[in-house]
Amino acid sequence: MTEAEPKIELHLHLEGAAPPAFIRQIAFEKSMNINGIFDDRGNYAYRDFWHFLEVYEVATSTLSRPEDYARLTRAVLQESAESGVIYSETFLSPDFCGGRDVGAWREYLAAIREAAMVAERDFGIVLRGIVTPIRHFGPEVARETALCAAETAGDFIVGFGLAGDEIKFQPIDFKWSFDCARESGLRLTCHAGEWGGPESVRAAWRDLGVERIGHGVRAIEDPRLVDELAEAGVVLECCPGSNITLGLYPNWRAHPIAQLRDRGVRVTISTDDPPFFHTSMAREYERLAEAFGWDEAVFRSIARTSAEAAFCNRETRDKIMKKLEKADA
Ligand code: ADE
Ligand code: ZN
């Protein structure tokens, strides 16, 4: 049932979804030597989260032209569709796509969008983008990224987020950027409660006014915060396989997603950076079913929550809701 089950993914980094073979091929075409980021079986090799961020940036350095991103978009959407994903929101970074120059960013975006339209026709999957500054690049740099986001907000770029090293800076440092994004009509999310504790989740929610939290799972360490998130309907973009592979939790049964859900928090399921964490949406479903005994009804209700929390416009949401309802019938 897992591949056939219609899925909605809200937390996926486009570069982080690049298969290692894809990055090797692009590097080969450009005569770049990046062999140090792979193990002897050809997988991405990293020691911990911080080393993962470095490896991620080396892999991403091979993607230097809009057409590289067009190829990547098609490859990623094909894989997602094979896992049963019907709608995907990916994080896109003008930091990597054109170095925060608005004109260059528009060219990357046009290439990504065109590839997404073709993938929608070929694989039946819909893509929308969330512009995402990189936290450890700092708040000043993030302002330039926010301006790129504001210039291109619309029916494809629908959100604004913040990824990268959660230990660096405070959410409040990025307030200008988040206000700028909100004023241009973008919906807001922020990585928090992955490497930072519950206070990091509270700060992102309170100081940036986000409606979704990327990960957010460490909210479980503060029962009052869990109640507040449930009460306010804040949506958590949970990526259990990512958390387990990076060593945040020792195994699937120890992951707090089920507890959070039982306590009334609106949880959703995503893969984060699937080839880095040896996962896919189908695998996340399989492992969650094994660990918590979740059946089709649970996954359907989570998919509905994801559709409600998607940042797309009404027309697109109605379209994906119809697909979910068709599967229910
Ligand atoms: N960038 C890519 N994956 C990430 C993660 N899991 N946390 C923070 N930043 C990221
Ligand atoms: Zn992430």
Coordinates of C-alpha atoms and ligand atoms in Angstrom, one line a residue:
M1 CA 0.0 0.0 0.0
T2 CA 2.8 2.5 0.7
E3 CA 3.7 3.6 -2.9
A4 CA 0.1 3.7 -4.0
E5 CA -1.0 5.8 -1.0
P6 CA -1.3 9.5 -2.1
K7 CA 1.2 11.6 -0.2
I8 CA 1.9 15.3 0.4
E9 CA 5.4 16.5 1.2
L10 CA 5.9 19.9 2.8
H11 CA 9.6 19.7 3.8
L12 CA 12.1 18.9 1.2
H13 CA 15.4 20.7 0.3
L14 CA 15.8 20.6 -3.5
E15 CA 19.6 20.2 -3.4
G16 CA 19.3 17.8 -0.5
A17 CA 17.1 15.6 -2.6
A18 CA 19.8 15.2 -5.3
P19 CA 20.9 11.6 -5.7
P20 CA 24.7 11.2 -5.3
A21 CA 24.9 9.7 -8.8
F22 CA 23.2 12.8 -10.2
I23 CA 25.7 15.1 -8.5
R24 CA 28.7 12.9 -9.6
Q25 CA 27.5 13.2 -13.2
I26 CA 27.2 17.0 -13.1
A27 CA 30.6 17.2 -11.4
F28 CA 32.1 14.9 -14.1
E29 CA 30.6 17.1 -16.9
K30 CA 32.3 20.2 -15.3
S31 CA 35.6 18.4 -14.5
M32 CA 35.0 19.1 -10.8
N33 CA 36.6 16.8 -8.2
I34 CA 34.2 16.3 -5.2
N35 CA 35.1 12.7 -4.5
G36 CA 35.7 13.5 -0.8
I37 CA 32.0 13.8 -0.1
F38 CA 31.2 10.2 -1.1
D39 CA 31.9 6.9 0.7
D40 CA 33.3 3.9 -1.2
R41 CA 29.8 2.7 -2.1
G42 CA 29.1 6.1 -3.7
N43 CA 26.7 7.4 -1.0
Y44 CA 27.1 10.8 0.6
A45 CA 29.5 10.5 3.6
Y46 CA 29.3 12.8 6.7
R47 CA 30.1 12.4 10.4
D48 CA 27.4 14.5 12.0
F49 CA 24.8 17.2 11.3
W50 CA 27.4 20.0 11.0
H51 CA 29.6 17.9 8.6
F52 CA 26.4 17.1 6.7
L53 CA 25.8 20.8 6.1
E54 CA 29.3 21.1 4.7
V55 CA 28.9 18.1 2.4
Y56 CA 25.6 19.5 1.3
E57 CA 27.2 22.7 0.3
V58 CA 30.0 21.0 -1.6
A59 CA 27.4 18.9 -3.5
T60 CA 25.4 22.0 -4.2
S61 CA 28.5 23.8 -5.6
T62 CA 28.3 21.6 -8.7
L63 CA 24.9 23.2 -9.5
S64 CA 26.0 26.4 -11.1
R65 CA 23.5 27.0 -14.0
P66 CA 19.7 27.3 -14.3
E67 CA 19.8 24.2 -16.5
D68 CA 21.4 22.1 -13.7
Y69 CA 18.5 23.0 -11.5
A70 CA 16.0 22.1 -14.3
R71 CA 17.6 18.7 -14.5
L72 CA 17.6 18.3 -10.8
T73 CA 13.9 19.4 -10.5
R74 CA 12.8 16.7 -13.0
A75 CA 14.9 14.0 -11.3
V76 CA 13.7 14.8 -7.8
L77 CA 10.0 15.1 -8.9
Q78 CA 10.2 11.8 -10.7
E79 CA 11.5 10.0 -7.6
S80 CA 8.9 11.7 -5.4
A81 CA 6.1 10.7 -7.7
E82 CA 7.3 7.1 -7.7
S83 CA 6.9 7.2 -3.9
G84 CA 3.3 8.3 -4.3
V85 CA 3.8 12.1 -3.7
I86 CA 1.1 14.2 -5.5
Y87 CA 2.1 17.6 -4.1
S88 CA 5.5 18.8 -2.9
E89 CA 6.9 22.0 -1.4
T90 CA 10.6 22.3 -1.8
F91 CA 13.0 24.8 -0.2
L92 CA 14.8 26.9 -2.8
S93 CA 17.7 29.1 -1.9
P94 CA 18.7 32.2 -3.9
D95 CA 22.0 31.8 -2.0
F96 CA 22.7 28.8 -4.2
C97 CA 20.7 29.9 -7.2
G98 CA 22.4 33.0 -8.5
G99 CA 24.1 34.3 -5.3
R100 CA 21.1 36.4 -4.3
D101 CA 21.2 38.6 -7.4
V102 CA 17.5 39.1 -8.3
G103 CA 18.0 38.9 -12.0
A104 CA 20.0 35.6 -11.8
W105 CA 17.5 34.2 -9.3
R106 CA 14.7 34.9 -11.7
E107 CA 16.5 32.8 -14.4
Y108 CA 17.0 29.9 -12.0
L109 CA 13.4 30.1 -10.9
A110 CA 12.2 30.1 -14.5
A111 CA 14.2 27.0 -15.2
I112 CA 12.9 25.2 -12.1
R113 CA 9.3 26.2 -12.9
E114 CA 9.4 25.1 -16.4
A115 CA 10.8 21.7 -15.3
A116 CA 8.1 21.5 -12.7
M117 CA 5.4 22.1 -15.3
V118 CA 6.7 19.3 -17.5
A119 CA 7.0 17.0 -14.5
E120 CA 3.4 17.8 -13.5
R121 CA 2.4 16.7 -17.0
D122 CA 4.6 13.6 -17.1
F123 CA 4.3 12.4 -13.5
G124 CA 1.2 14.0 -12.1
I125 CA 3.0 15.8 -9.2
V126 CA 2.6 19.5 -8.3
L127 CA 5.5 21.5 -7.1
R128 CA 5.6 24.8 -5.1
G129 CA 8.6 26.7 -3.7
I130 CA 9.6 28.1 -0.3
V131 CA 12.4 30.6 -0.5
T132 CA 14.9 29.7 2.3
P133 CA 17.9 31.7 3.6
I134 CA 20.6 29.7 5.3
R135 CA 20.7 30.6 9.0
H136 CA 24.5 30.2 9.4
F137 CA 25.1 32.7 6.5
G138 CA 23.7 35.3 9.0
P139 CA 20.8 37.8 9.2
E140 CA 22.3 40.4 6.9
V141 CA 22.7 38.0 4.0
A142 CA 19.1 36.7 4.8
R143 CA 17.8 40.2 4.0
E144 CA 19.0 39.9 0.4
T145 CA 17.4 36.5 0.2
A146 CA 14.2 37.9 1.5
L147 CA 14.2 40.6 -1.2
C148 CA 14.6 37.9 -3.8
A149 CA 11.6 36.1 -2.3
A150 CA 9.5 39.3 -2.2
E151 CA 10.3 40.0 -5.9
T152 CA 9.1 36.6 -6.9
A153 CA 6.3 35.8 -4.5
G154 CA 3.2 34.5 -6.4
D155 CA 1.5 31.3 -7.4
F156 CA 4.7 29.3 -7.5
I157 CA 6.9 30.9 -4.8
V158 CA 4.4 30.6 -1.9
G159 CA 6.4 30.6 1.3
F160 CA 9.5 31.7 3.1
G161 CA 11.5 29.7 5.6
L162 CA 14.9 29.4 7.4
A163 CA 17.2 26.4 7.2
G164 CA 20.8 25.7 8.2
D165 CA 22.5 25.6 11.6
E166 CA 19.9 26.2 14.3
I167 CA 22.6 26.9 16.9
K168 CA 23.7 30.0 15.1
F169 CA 21.8 33.3 15.7
Q170 CA 18.3 33.7 17.2
P171 CA 15.1 33.7 15.3
I172 CA 14.5 37.4 16.2
D173 CA 17.7 38.3 14.3
F174 CA 15.8 37.3 11.1
K175 CA 12.7 39.3 12.0
W176 CA 13.2 41.9 9.2
S177 CA 13.5 39.2 6.6
F178 CA 10.4 37.4 7.8
D179 CA 8.4 40.7 8.0
C180 CA 9.5 41.5 4.5
A181 CA 8.4 38.0 3.3
R182 CA 5.0 38.3 5.1
E183 CA 4.3 41.7 3.6
S184 CA 4.9 40.3 0.1
G185 CA 2.2 37.7 0.8
L186 CA 4.4 34.7 1.6
R187 CA 3.4 32.1 4.2
L188 CA 6.0 31.4 6.9
T189 CA 7.9 28.4 8.3
C190 CA 11.2 28.0 10.2
H191 CA 13.5 25.1 11.1
A192 CA 13.5 24.8 14.9
G193 CA 13.4 22.1 17.5
E194 CA 15.8 19.9 15.6
W195 CA 19.2 20.8 17.1
G196 CA 17.8 23.5 19.4
G197 CA 15.4 22.5 22.2
P198 CA 11.8 23.6 22.9
E199 CA 12.9 27.2 23.6
S200 CA 14.1 27.4 20.0
V201 CA 10.6 26.3 18.8
R202 CA 9.0 28.9 21.0
A203 CA 11.3 31.6 19.8
A204 CA 10.6 30.9 16.1
W205 CA 6.9 30.7 16.7
R206 CA 6.7 33.8 18.9
D207 CA 9.3 36.1 17.3
L208 CA 8.8 35.3 13.6
G209 CA 5.1 34.5 13.6
V210 CA 5.4 31.3 11.6
E211 CA 2.4 29.0 11.0
R212 CA 4.6 25.9 10.5
I213 CA 7.7 24.7 12.1
G214 CA 10.4 22.6 10.3
H215 CA 10.9 19.6 12.5
G216 CA 9.7 21.1 15.8
V217 CA 9.9 17.6 17.4
R218 CA 11.9 18.7 20.4
A219 CA 8.8 20.6 21.6
I220 CA 8.0 17.2 23.2
E221 CA 10.5 18.2 26.0
D222 CA 8.2 20.9 27.2
P223 CA 4.6 19.7 27.9
R224 CA 3.2 23.2 28.1
L225 CA 4.6 24.1 24.7
V226 CA 3.1 20.9 23.3
D227 CA -0.4 22.0 24.6
E228 CA 0.1 25.5 23.2
L229 CA 1.1 24.2 19.7
A230 CA -1.9 21.9 19.7
E231 CA -4.2 24.7 20.8
A232 CA -2.9 27.1 18.2
G233 CA -3.0 24.5 15.4
V234 CA 0.7 25.0 14.6
V235 CA 1.8 22.4 12.0
L236 CA 5.0 20.4 12.5
E237 CA 6.9 19.3 9.4
C238 CA 8.2 16.1 10.9
C239 CA 11.0 14.2 9.1
P240 CA 11.5 11.1 11.3
G241 CA 14.0 9.3 9.1
S242 CA 16.2 12.4 9.0
N243 CA 16.2 12.8 12.7
I244 CA 17.0 9.1 13.3
T245 CA 19.8 9.0 10.7
L246 CA 21.3 12.2 12.2
G247 CA 21.2 10.6 15.7
L248 CA 18.6 12.8 17.3
Y249 CA 16.6 9.6 18.3
P250 CA 18.0 6.1 18.6
N251 CA 15.2 4.3 16.6
W252 CA 11.8 4.8 15.0
R253 CA 9.9 3.9 18.2
A254 CA 11.7 6.5 20.1
H255 CA 10.7 9.3 17.7
P256 CA 8.1 11.6 19.3
I257 CA 5.9 12.0 16.2
A258 CA 3.2 9.6 17.5
Q259 CA 3.2 11.2 21.0
L260 CA 2.9 14.6 19.5
R261 CA 0.0 13.5 17.4
D262 CA -1.7 11.8 20.3
R263 CA -1.4 15.0 22.2
G264 CA -3.3 16.9 19.5
V265 CA -0.4 18.5 17.6
R266 CA -0.9 18.7 13.8
V267 CA 2.0 16.6 12.5
T268 CA 2.9 15.9 8.9
I269 CA 5.5 13.6 7.3
S270 CA 8.4 14.6 5.0
T271 CA 11.9 13.3 4.0
D272 CA 14.1 16.5 4.4
D273 CA 17.1 15.3 2.2
P274 CA 16.1 11.8 1.2
P275 CA 19.4 10.4 -0.4
F276 CA 21.5 11.8 2.5
F277 CA 19.2 9.9 5.0
H278 CA 18.6 6.8 2.8
T279 CA 14.9 7.4 2.8
S280 CA 11.9 8.2 0.6
M281 CA 8.3 9.1 1.4
A282 CA 7.3 5.4 0.8
R283 CA 10.0 4.3 3.3
E284 CA 8.9 6.9 5.9
Y285 CA 5.3 5.5 5.7
E286 CA 6.6 1.9 5.9
R287 CA 8.7 2.6 9.0
L288 CA 6.0 4.6 10.8
A289 CA 3.5 1.8 10.1
E290 CA 5.9 -0.7 11.6
A291 CA 6.9 1.4 14.6
F292 CA 3.4 2.7 15.6
G293 CA 1.0 0.4 13.9
W294 CA -0.4 3.3 11.9
D295 CA -2.9 2.2 9.2
E296 CA -4.3 3.7 6.1
A297 CA -6.8 5.9 8.0
V298 CA -4.0 7.5 10.1
F299 CA -1.9 8.3 6.9
R300 CA -5.0 9.6 5.2
S301 CA -5.7 12.0 8.0
I302 CA -2.1 13.1 8.1
A303 CA -2.2 13.7 4.3
R304 CA -5.3 15.8 4.8
T305 CA -3.6 17.9 7.5
S306 CA -0.7 18.4 5.1
A307 CA -3.0 19.6 2.3
E308 CA -4.7 22.0 4.7
A309 CA -1.2 23.3 5.8
A310 CA 0.2 23.6 2.3
F311 CA 1.1 27.1 1.3
C312 CA -0.4 26.9 -2.2
N313 CA -3.5 28.9 -3.3
R314 CA -7.1 27.7 -3.0
E315 CA -7.4 26.3 -6.5
T316 CA -4.3 24.1 -6.1
R317 CA -5.4 23.0 -2.6
D318 CA -8.8 22.0 -4.0
K319 CA -7.1 20.0 -6.7
I320 CA -5.0 18.0 -4.3
M321 CA -7.9 17.6 -1.8
K322 CA -9.9 16.1 -4.7
K323 CA -7.1 13.6 -5.3
L324 CA -7.1 12.6 -1.7
E325 CA -10.9 12.2 -1.6
K326 CA -10.8 10.1 -4.7
A327 CA -8.3 7.7 -2.9
D328 CA -10.7 7.6 0.1
A329 CA -13.7 6.6 -2.1
Ligands
ADE1 N1 19.4 22.0 5.4 C1 19.1 20.8 4.8 N2 18.7 19.9 5.7 C2 18.6 20.5 6.8 C3 18.2 20.1 8.1 N3 17.8 18.9 8.4 N4 18.2 21.1 9.1 C4 18.7 22.3 8.9 N5 19.1 22.7 7.7 C5 19.0 21.8 6.7
ZN2 ZN 15.1 20.6 6.6

